[in-house]
PDB file of C-alpha atoms in Angstrom:
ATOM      1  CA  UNK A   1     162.885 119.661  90.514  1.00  0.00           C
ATOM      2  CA  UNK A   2     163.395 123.523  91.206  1.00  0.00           C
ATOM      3  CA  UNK A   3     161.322 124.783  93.300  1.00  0.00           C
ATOM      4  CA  UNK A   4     160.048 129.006  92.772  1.00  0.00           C
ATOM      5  CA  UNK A   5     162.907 130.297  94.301  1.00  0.00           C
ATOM      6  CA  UNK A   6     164.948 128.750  92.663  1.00  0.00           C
ATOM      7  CA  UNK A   7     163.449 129.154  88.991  1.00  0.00           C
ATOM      8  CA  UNK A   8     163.451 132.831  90.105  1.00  0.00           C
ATOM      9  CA  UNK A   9     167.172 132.578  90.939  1.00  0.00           C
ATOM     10  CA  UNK A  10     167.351 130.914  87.847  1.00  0.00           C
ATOM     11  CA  UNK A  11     165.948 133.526  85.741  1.00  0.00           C
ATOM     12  CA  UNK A  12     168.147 136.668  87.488  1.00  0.00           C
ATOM     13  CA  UNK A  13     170.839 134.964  86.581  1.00  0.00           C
ATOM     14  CA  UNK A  14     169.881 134.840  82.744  1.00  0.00           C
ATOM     15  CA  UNK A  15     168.556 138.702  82.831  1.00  0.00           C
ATOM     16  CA  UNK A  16     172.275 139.187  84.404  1.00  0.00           C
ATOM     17  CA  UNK A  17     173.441 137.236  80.976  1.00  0.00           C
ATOM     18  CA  UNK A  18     171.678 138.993  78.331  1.00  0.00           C
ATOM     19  CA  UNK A  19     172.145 142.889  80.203  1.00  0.00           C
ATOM     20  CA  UNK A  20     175.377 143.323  79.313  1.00  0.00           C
ATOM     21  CA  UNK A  21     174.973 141.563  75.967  1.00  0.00           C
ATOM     22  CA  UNK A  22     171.853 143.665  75.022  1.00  0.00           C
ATOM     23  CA  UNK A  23     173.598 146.618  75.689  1.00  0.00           C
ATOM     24  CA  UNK A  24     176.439 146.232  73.951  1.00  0.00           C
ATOM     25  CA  UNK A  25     174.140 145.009  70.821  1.00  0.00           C
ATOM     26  CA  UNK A  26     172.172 148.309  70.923  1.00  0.00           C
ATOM     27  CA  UNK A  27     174.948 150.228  71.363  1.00  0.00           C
ATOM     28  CA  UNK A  28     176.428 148.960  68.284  1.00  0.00           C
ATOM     29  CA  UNK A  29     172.685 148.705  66.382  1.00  0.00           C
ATOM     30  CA  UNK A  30     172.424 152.204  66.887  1.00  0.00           C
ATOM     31  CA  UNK A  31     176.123 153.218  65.570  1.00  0.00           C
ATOM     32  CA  UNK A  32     176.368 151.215  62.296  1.00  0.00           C
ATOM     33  CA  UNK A  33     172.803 152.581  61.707  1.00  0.00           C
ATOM     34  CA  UNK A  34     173.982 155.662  61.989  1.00  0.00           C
ATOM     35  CA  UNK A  35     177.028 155.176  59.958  1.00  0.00           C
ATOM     36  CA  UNK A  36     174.946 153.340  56.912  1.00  0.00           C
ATOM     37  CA  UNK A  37     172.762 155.754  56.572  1.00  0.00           C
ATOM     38  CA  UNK A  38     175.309 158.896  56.417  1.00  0.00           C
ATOM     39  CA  UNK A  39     176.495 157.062  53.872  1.00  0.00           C
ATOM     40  CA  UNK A  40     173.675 155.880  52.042  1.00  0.00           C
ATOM     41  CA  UNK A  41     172.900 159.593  52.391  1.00  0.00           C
ATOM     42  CA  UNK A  42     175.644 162.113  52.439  1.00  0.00           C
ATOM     43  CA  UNK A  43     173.659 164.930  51.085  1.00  0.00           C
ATOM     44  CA  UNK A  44     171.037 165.074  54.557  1.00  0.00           C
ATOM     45  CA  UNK A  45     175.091 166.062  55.781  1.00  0.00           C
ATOM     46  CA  UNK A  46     173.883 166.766  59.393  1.00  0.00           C
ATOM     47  CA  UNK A  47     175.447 164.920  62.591  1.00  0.00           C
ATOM     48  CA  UNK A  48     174.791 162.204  64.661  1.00  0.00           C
ATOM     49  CA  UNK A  49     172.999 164.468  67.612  1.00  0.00           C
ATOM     50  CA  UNK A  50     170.821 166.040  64.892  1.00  0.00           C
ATOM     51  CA  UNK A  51     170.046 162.894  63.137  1.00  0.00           C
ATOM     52  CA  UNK A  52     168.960 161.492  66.826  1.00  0.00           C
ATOM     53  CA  UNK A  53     166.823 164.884  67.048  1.00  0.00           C
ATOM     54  CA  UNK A  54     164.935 164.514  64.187  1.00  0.00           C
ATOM     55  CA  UNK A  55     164.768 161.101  64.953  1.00  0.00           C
ATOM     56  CA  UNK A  56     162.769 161.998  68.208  1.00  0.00           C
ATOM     57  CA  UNK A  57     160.686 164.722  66.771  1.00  0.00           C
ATOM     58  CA  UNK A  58     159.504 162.137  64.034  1.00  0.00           C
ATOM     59  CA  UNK A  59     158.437 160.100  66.768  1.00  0.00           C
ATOM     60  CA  UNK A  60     156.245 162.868  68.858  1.00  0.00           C
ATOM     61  CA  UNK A  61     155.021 165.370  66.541  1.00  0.00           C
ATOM     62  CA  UNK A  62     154.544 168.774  67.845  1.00  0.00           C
ATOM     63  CA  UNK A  63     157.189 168.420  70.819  1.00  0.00           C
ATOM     64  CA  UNK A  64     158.313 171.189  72.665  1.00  0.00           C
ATOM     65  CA  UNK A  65     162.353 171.734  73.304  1.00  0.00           C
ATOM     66  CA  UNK A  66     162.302 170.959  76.913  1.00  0.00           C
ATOM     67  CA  UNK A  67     160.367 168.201  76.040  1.00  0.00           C
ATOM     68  CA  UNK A  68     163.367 166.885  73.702  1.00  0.00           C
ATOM     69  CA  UNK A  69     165.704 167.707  75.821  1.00  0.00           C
ATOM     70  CA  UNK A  70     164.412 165.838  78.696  1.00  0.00           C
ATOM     71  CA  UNK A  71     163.865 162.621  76.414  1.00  0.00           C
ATOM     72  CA  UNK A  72     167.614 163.175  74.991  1.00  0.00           C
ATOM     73  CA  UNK A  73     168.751 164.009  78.071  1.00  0.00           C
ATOM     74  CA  UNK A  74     170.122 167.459  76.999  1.00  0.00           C
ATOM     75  CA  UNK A  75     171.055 170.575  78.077  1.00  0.00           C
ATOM     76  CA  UNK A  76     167.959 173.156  76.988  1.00  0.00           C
ATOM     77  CA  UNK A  77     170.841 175.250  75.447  1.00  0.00           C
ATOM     78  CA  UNK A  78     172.228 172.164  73.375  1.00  0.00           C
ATOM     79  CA  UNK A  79     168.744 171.482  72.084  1.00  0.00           C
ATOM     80  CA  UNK A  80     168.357 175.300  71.371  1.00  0.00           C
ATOM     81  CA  UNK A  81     171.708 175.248  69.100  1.00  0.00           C
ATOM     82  CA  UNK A  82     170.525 172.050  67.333  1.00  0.00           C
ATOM     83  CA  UNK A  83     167.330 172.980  66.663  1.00  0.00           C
ATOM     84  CA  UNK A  84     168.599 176.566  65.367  1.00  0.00           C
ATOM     85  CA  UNK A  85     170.614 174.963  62.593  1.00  0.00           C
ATOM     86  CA  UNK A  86     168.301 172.579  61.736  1.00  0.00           C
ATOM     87  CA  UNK A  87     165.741 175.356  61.833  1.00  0.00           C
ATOM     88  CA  UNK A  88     168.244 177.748  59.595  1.00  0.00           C
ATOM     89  CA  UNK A  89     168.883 174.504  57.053  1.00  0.00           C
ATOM     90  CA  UNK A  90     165.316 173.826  56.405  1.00  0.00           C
ATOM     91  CA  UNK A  91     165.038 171.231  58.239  1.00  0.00           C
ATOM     92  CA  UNK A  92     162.808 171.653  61.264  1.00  0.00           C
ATOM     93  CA  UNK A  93     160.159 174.391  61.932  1.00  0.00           C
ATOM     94  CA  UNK A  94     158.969 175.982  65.440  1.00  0.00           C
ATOM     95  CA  UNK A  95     155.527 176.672  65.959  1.00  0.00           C
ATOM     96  CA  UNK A  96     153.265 177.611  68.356  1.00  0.00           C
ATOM     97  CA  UNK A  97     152.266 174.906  70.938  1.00  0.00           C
ATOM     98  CA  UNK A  98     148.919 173.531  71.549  1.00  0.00           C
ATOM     99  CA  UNK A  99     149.031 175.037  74.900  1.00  0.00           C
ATOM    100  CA  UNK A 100     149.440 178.230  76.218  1.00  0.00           C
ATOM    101  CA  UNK A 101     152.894 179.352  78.168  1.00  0.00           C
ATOM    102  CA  UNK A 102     152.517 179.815  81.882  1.00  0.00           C
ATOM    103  CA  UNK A 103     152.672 183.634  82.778  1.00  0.00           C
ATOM    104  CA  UNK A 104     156.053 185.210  82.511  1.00  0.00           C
ATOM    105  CA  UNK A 105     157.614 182.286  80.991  1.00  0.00           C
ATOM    106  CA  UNK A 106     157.695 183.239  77.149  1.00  0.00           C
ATOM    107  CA  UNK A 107     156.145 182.093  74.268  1.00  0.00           C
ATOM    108  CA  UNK A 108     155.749 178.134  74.208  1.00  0.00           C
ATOM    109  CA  UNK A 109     156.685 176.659  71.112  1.00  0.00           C
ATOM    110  CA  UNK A 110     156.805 173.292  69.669  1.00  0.00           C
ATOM    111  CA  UNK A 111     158.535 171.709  66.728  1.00  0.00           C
ATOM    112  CA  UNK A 112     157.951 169.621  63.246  1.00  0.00           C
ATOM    113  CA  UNK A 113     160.091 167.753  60.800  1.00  0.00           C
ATOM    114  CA  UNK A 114     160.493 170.591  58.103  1.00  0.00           C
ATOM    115  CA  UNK A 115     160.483 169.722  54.436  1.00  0.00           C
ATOM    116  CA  UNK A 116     164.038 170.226  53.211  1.00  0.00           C
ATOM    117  CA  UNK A 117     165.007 167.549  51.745  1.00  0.00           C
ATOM    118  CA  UNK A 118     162.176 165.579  52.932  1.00  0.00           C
ATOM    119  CA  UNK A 119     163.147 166.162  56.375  1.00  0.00           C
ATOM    120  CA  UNK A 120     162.184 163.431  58.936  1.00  0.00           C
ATOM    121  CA  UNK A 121     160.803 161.285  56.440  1.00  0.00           C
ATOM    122  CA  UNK A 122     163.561 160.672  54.137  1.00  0.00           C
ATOM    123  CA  UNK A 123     165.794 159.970  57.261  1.00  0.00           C
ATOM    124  CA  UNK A 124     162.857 157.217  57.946  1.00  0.00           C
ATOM    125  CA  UNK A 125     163.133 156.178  54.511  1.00  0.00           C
ATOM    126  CA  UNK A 126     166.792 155.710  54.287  1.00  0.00           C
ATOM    127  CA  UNK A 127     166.549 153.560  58.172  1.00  0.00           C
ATOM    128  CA  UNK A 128     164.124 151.750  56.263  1.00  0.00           C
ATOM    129  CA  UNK A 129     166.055 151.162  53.486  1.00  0.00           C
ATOM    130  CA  UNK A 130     168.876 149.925  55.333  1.00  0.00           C
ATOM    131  CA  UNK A 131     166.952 147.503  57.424  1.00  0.00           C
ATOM    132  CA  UNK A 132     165.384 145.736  54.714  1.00  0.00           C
ATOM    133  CA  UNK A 133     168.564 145.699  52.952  1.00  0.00           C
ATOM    134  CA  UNK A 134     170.210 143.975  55.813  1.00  0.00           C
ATOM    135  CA  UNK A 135     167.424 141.363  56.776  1.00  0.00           C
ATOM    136  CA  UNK A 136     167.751 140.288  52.921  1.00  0.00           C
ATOM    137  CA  UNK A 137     171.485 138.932  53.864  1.00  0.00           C
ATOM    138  CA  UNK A 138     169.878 137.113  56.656  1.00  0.00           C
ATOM    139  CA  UNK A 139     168.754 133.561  56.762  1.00  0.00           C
ATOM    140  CA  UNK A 140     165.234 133.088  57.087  1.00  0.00           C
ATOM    141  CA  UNK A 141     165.403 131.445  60.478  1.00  0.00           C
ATOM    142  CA  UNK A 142     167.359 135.211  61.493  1.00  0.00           C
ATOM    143  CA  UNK A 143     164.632 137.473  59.897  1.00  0.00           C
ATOM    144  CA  UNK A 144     162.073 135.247  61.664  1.00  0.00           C
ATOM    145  CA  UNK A 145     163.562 135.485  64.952  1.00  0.00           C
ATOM    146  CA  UNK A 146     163.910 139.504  64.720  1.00  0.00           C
ATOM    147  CA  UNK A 147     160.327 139.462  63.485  1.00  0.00           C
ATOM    148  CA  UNK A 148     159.563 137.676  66.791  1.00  0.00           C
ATOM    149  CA  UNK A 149     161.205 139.302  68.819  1.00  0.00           C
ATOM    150  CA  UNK A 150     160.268 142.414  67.877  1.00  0.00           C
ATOM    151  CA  UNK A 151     157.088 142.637  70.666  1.00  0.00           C
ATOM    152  CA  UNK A 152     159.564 141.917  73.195  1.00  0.00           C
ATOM    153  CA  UNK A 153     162.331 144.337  71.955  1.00  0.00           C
ATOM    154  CA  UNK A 154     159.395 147.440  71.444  1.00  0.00           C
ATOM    155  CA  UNK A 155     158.228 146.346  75.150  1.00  0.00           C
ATOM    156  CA  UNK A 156     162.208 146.815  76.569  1.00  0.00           C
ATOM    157  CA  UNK A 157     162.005 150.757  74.424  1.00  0.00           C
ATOM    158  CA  UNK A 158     158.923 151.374  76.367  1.00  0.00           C
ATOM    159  CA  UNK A 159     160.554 150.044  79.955  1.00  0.00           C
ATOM    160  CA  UNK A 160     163.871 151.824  78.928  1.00  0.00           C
ATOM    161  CA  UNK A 161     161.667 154.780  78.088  1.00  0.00           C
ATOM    162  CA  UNK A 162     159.652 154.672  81.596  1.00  0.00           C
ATOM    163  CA  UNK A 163     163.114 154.940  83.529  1.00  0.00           C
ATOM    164  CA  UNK A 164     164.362 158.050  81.880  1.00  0.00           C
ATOM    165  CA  UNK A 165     161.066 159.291  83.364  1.00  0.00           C
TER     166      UNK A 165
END
């Protein structure tokens, strides 16, 4: 019989097993997303950072760059170039924020999915796509466990999401 230290030890120890493991499943989740869908897709022809971009402004209409560049944990000037030649291809659009600017800080703006191609949503589409593409290889005991673990995995985002904070 364990007692609660010891079902505690018991449970660090199987966090400790699945870290590194997550990780490394994400990591490679997010790249052969990435690579599918440039290739599902060759004519949205933009890169990975402005893919991941888009990605985020799909996610929070109406954010501001500091705002992205914070969540992708970017330099304000790196945003500033990405968003300029998505903004010159059609494919995002600045306008102005909700909220004022503080005085003597410029004119706030914020940004939307444009409609060049379809923008954001096609990129949504083609993920989309892709996913349901791959679950139909799976065996229904795999597409049921990704179904349920979905909670848990949106839950980890939000945690992950709370520590870039």
């Amino acid at each position: 019989m364990l007692s609660a230290e010891g079902y505690i030890a018991q449970e660090q120890v199987g966090q400790e097993q699945i870290g590194p493991e997550m990780a490394d499943i994400v990591s490679r989740l997010r790249r052969a997303m990435r690579r599918a869908a440039r290739a599902a897709d060759p004519a949205l022809g933009l890169s990975v950072a402005q893919l991941e971009l888009l990605s985020c402004m799909a996610e929070h209409p109406g954010i501001r760059p500091s705002q992205l560049a914070r969540m992708l944990r970017l330099a304000p000037s790196s945003v500033a170039t990405l968003l300029n030649g998505l903004q010159s291809a059609g494919f995002v659009m600045r306008v102005p924020a909700a909220t004022p600017a503080p005085p003597g800080t410029g004119v706030r703006s914020a940004c939307t999915v444009g409609r060049r191609h379809g923008g954001g949503d096609r990129w949504h589409r083609v993920n989309e796509d892709i996913i349901q593409a791959a679950l139909a290889t799976l065996p229904h005991s795999d597409r049921a466990a990704l179904r349920d673990a979905a909670p848990a995995l949106r839950d980890l985002t939000a945690s992950i999401d709370a520590l870039a904070d």
